[in-house]
Coordinates of C-alpha atoms and ligand atoms in Angstrom, one line a residue:
X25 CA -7.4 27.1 -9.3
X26 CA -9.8 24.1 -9.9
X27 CA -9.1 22.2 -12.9
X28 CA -11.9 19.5 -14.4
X29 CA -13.2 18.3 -18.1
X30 CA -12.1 15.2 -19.1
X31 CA -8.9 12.7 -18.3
X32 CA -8.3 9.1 -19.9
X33 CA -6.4 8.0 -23.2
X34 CA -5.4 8.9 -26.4
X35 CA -4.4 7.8 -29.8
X36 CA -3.0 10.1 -31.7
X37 CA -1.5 9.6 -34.8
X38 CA 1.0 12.6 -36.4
X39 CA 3.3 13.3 -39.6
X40 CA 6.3 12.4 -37.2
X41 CA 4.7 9.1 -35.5
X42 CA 1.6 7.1 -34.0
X43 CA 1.3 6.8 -30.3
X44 CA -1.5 5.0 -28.7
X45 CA -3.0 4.7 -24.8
X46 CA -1.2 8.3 -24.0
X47 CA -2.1 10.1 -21.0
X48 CA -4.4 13.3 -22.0
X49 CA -7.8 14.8 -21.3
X50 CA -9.0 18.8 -21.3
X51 CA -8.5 18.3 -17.3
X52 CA -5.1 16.9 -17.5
X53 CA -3.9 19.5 -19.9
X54 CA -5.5 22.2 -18.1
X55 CA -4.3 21.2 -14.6
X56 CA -0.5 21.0 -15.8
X57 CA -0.9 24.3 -17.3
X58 CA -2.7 25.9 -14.8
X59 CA -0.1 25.0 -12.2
X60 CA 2.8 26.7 -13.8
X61 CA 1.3 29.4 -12.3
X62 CA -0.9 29.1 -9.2
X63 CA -1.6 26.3 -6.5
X64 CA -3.9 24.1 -9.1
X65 CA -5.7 21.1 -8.2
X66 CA -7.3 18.2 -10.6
X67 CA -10.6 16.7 -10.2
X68 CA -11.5 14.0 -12.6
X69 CA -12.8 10.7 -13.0
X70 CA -11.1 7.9 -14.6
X71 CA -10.8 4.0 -15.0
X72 CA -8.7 1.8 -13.4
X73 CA -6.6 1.7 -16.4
X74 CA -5.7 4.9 -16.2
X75 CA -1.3 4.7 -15.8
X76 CA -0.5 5.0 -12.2
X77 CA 3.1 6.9 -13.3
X78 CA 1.0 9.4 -14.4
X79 CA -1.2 10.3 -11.4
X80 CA 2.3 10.5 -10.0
X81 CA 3.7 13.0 -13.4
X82 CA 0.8 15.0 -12.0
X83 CA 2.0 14.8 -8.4
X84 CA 5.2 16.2 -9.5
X85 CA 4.3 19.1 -11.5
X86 CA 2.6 20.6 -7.9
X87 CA -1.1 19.6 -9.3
X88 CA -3.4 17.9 -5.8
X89 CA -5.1 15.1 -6.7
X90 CA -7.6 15.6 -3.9
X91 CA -10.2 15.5 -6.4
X92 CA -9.1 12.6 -8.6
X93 CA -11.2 9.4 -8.6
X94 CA -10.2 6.4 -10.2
X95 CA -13.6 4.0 -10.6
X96 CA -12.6 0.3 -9.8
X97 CA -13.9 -1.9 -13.3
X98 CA -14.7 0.8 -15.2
X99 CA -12.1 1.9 -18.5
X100 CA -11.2 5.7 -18.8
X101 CA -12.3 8.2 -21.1
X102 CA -10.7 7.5 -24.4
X103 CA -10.0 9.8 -27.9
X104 CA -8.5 9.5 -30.8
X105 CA -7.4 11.7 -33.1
X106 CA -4.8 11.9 -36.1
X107 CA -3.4 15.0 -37.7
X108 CA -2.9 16.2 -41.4
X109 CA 0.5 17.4 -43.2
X110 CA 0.2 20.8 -41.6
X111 CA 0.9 19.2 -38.6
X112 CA -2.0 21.4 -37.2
X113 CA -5.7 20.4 -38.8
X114 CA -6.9 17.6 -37.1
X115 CA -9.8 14.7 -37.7
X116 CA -11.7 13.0 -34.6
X117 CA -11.8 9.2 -35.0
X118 CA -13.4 8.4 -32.3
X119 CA -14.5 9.4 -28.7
X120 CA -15.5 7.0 -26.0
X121 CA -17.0 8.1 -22.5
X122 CA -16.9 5.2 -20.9
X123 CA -16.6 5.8 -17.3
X124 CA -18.1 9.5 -18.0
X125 CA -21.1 8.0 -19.1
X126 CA -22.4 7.2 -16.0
X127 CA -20.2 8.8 -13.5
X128 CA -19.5 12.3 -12.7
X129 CA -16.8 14.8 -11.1
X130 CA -16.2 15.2 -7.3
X131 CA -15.0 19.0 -5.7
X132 CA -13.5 17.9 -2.5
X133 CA -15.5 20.0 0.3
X134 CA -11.7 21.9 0.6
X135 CA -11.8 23.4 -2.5
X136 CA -14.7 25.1 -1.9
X137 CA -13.3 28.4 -1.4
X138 CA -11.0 28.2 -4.9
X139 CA -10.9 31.0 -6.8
X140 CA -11.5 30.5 -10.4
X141 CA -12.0 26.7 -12.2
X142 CA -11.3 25.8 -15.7
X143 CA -14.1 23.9 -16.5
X144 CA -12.6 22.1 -19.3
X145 CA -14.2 20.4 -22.3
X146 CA -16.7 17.7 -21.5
X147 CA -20.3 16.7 -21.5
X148 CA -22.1 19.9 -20.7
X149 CA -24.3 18.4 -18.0
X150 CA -21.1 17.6 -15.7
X151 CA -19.5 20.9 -16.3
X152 CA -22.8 22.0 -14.5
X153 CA -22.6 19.5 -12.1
X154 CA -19.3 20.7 -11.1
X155 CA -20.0 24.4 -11.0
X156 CA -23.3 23.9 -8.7
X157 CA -20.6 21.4 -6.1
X158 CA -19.0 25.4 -5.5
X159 CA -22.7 26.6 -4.1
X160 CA -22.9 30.1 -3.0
X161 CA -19.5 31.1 -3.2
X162 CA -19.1 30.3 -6.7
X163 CA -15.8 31.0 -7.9
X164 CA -14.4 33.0 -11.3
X165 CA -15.4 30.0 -13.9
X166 CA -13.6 29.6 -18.0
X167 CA -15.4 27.6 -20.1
X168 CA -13.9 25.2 -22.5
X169 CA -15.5 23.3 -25.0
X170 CA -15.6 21.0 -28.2
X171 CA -17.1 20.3 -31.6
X172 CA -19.1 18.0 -30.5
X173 CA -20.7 19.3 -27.3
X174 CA -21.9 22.3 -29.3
X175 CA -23.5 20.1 -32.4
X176 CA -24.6 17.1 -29.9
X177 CA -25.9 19.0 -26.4
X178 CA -25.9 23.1 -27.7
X179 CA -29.0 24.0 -25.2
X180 CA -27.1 22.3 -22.3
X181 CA -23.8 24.4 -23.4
X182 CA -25.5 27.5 -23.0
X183 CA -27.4 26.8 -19.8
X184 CA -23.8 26.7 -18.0
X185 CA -22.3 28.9 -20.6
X186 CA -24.5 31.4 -19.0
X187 CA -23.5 31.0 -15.0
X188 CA -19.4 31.3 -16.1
X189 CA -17.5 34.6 -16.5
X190 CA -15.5 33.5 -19.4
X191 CA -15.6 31.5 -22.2
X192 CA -13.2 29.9 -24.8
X193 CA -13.6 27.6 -28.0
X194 CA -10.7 27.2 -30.6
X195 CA -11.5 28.9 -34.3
X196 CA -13.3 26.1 -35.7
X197 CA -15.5 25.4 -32.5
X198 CA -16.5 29.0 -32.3
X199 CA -17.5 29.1 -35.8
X200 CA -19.5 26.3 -35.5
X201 CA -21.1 28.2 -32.3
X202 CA -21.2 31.8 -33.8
X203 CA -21.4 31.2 -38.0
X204 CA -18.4 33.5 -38.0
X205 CA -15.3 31.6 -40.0
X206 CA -12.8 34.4 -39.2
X207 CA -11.6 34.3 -35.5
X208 CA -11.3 37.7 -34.5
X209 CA -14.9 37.9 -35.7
X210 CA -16.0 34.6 -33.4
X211 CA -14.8 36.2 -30.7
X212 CA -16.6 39.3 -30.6
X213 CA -19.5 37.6 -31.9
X214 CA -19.4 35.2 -29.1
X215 CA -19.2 38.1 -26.3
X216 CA -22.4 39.7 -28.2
X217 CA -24.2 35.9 -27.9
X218 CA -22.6 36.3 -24.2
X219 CA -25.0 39.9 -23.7
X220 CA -21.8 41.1 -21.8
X221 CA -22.3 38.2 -19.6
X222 CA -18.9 36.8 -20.0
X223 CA -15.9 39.4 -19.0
X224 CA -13.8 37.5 -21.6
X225 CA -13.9 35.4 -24.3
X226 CA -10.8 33.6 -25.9
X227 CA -10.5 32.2 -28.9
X228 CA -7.5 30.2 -30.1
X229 CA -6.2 29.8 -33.7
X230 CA -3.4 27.2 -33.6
X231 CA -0.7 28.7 -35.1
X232 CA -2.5 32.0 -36.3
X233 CA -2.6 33.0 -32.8
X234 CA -5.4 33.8 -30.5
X235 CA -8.3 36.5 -30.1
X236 CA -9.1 37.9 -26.2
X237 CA -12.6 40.0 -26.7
X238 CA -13.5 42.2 -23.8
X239 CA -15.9 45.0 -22.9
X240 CA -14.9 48.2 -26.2
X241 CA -11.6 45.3 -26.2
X242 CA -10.3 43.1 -29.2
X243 CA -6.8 42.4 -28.9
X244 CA -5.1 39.6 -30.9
X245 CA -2.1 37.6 -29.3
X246 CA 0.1 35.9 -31.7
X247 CA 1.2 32.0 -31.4
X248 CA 4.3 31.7 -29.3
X249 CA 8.0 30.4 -30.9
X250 CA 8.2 26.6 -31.1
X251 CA 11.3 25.3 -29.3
X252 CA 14.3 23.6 -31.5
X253 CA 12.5 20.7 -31.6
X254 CA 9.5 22.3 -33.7
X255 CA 5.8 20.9 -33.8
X256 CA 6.0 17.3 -32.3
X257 CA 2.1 17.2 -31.1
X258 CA -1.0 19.9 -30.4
X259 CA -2.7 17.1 -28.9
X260 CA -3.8 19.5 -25.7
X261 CA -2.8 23.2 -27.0
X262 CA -6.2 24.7 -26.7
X263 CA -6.6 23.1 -22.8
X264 CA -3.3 24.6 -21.6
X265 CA -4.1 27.7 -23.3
X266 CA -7.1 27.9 -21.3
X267 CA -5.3 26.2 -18.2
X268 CA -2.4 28.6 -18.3
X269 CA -5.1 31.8 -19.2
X270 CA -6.5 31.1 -15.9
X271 CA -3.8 30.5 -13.8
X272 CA -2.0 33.4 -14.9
X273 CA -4.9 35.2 -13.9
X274 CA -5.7 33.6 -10.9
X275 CA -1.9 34.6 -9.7
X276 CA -1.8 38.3 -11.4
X277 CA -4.9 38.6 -9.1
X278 CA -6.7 39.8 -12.3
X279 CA -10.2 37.9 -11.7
X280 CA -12.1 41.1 -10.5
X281 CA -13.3 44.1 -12.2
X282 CA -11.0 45.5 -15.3
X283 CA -7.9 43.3 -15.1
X284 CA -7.4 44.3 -19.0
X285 CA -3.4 44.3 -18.6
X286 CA -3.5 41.2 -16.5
X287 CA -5.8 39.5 -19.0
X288 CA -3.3 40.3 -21.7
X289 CA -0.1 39.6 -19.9
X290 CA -2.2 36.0 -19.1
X291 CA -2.5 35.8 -22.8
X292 CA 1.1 35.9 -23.7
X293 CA 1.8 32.9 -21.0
X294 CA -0.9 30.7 -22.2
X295 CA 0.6 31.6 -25.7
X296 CA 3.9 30.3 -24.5
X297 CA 2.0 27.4 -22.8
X298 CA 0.3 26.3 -25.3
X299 CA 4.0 26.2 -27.3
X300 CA 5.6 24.1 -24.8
X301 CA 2.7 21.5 -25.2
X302 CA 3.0 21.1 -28.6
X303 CA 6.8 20.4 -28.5
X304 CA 6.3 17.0 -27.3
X305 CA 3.9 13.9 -27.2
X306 CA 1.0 14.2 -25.3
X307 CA 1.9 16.1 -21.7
X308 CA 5.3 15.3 -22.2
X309 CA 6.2 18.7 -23.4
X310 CA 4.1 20.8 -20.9
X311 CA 5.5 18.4 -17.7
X312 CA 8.9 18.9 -18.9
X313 CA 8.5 22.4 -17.3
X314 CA 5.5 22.5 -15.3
X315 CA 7.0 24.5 -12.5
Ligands
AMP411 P1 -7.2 20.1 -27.6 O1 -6.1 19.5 -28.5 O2 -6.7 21.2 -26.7 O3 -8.4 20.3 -28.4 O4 -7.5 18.9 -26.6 C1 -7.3 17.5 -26.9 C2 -7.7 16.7 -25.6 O5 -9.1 16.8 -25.4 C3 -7.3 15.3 -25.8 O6 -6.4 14.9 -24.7 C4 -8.6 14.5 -25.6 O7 -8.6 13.4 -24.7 C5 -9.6 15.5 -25.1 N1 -10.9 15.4 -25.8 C6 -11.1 15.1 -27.1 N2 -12.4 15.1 -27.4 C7 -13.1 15.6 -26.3 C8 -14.4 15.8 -26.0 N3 -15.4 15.7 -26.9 N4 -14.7 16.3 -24.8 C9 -13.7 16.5 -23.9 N5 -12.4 16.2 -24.1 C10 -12.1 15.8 -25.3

């Protein structure tokens, strides 16, 4: 599996604690996720102040980096975010491309061949630019996206939206795409937007759970136990839902036609992905056991 979207920094402030310049990004989360599963590598671009000891936390949870570029001058992608008393609803403070402004994502020629990639949330255009680096032999492609992409660059969205097999958004992202509040609802609204196009569509609900709609197929997966330590950070749930989803996939060898018992076995382990994530700060709780 191919992972991409975006990699840099974050600030994220929580009930338990502030933590600032922590290694994150929909590629990073997706990647460590994706590799608890199956052979996963990363490609993303970042700046040079992007922490070196965690390129190599990458390196140790199995991910390649053949497809990592680190842009000499430039400053990494960079979020922040802070978190109400529910520990769970969450407010944007700011986003800041920076080197994704004006650079893009790399496939190594090697990966050609991969079999599914998690296009992770970013700018629309590069998610495309990825896909089109696969050419003929495009492989099974999840969507991922964010708030922002679908009220700042919808048309864009749906241009790549409509060349992937599969698609996932988090409740309130796929109410703002769909008009549907109720996530069960989003999700089968979302297929119908789809035409059928998309062989699944997952939508995540934090804590509520999440949705997997498929062809005559609605089936809800609840949210996995939290460890002893409880809800530290979701900073990342949604990507290594999606990450883990695909992997789990990828290795049940459910990508081709049907696959409805892989795609729900895939749901449980994303389920219990997404869990691990959100028992520590940043990656922290999903590289404690990435193999
Ligand atoms: P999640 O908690 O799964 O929604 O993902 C949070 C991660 O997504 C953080 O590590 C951020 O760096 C990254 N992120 C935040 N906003 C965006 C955006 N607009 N596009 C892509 N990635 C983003």
């Amino acid at each position: 599996m191919v992972a991409t979207g975006t990699a840099g920094l974050d600030d994220i402030r929580t009930r338990g604690g502030a933590r600032e310049g922590v290694a994150g990004g929909s590629a990073v989360y997706g990647a460590l996720a994706g590799a608890r599963f199956t052979p996963t590598g990363i490609a993303a671009t970042v700046g040079e102040d992007f922490p070196p000891e965690e390129e190599a936390g990458l390196r140790r949870a199995g991910v390649d980096l053949a497809g990592w570029r680190k842009v000499a001058g430039a400053r990494s992608f960079r979020w922040s975010g802070a978190y109400g008393e529910d520990g769970e609803s969450r407010v944007t403070l700011g986003t800041e491309l920076n080197v994704l402004a004006s650079e893009g994502v790399r496939v190594p020629e090697a990966w050609r061949g991969a079999r599914s990639v998690f296009l992770g949330a970013m700018d629309p255009v590069r998610q495309g630019e990825v896909l089109r680096q696969f050419g003929e032999e495009k492989p099974f492609a999840l969507l991922d996206t964010m708030g922002m992409w679908i009220r700042e660059k919808r048309a864009e969205l749906e241009e790549v939206a409509a060349r992937c097999d599969a698609v996932t958004a988090n409740a309130e992202e796929a109410a703002e795409w769909t008009g549907e509040a109720e996530a069960g609802r989003a999700a089968e609204a979302l297929r119908r937007m789809g035409g059928g196009r998309w062989r699944w569509v997952v939508v995540k609900d934090g804590g509520r759970g999440a949705w997997l709609a498929g062809e005559g197929t609605l089936w809800r997966e609840p949210a996995a136990a939290q460890r002893a330590g409880g809800l530290v950070d979701p900073t990342g749930a949604g990507d290594s839902f999606g990450g883990a989803f695909l992997g789990a996939l990828t290795a049940l060898n459910g990508l081709g036609e049907g696959g409805e018992a892989e795609a729900r076995l895939a749901m449980r382990l994303a389920a219990e992905t997404a869990a691990r994530t959100c028992g520590g700060f940043g990656t922290e709780g999903l590289k404690e056991t990435a193999r």
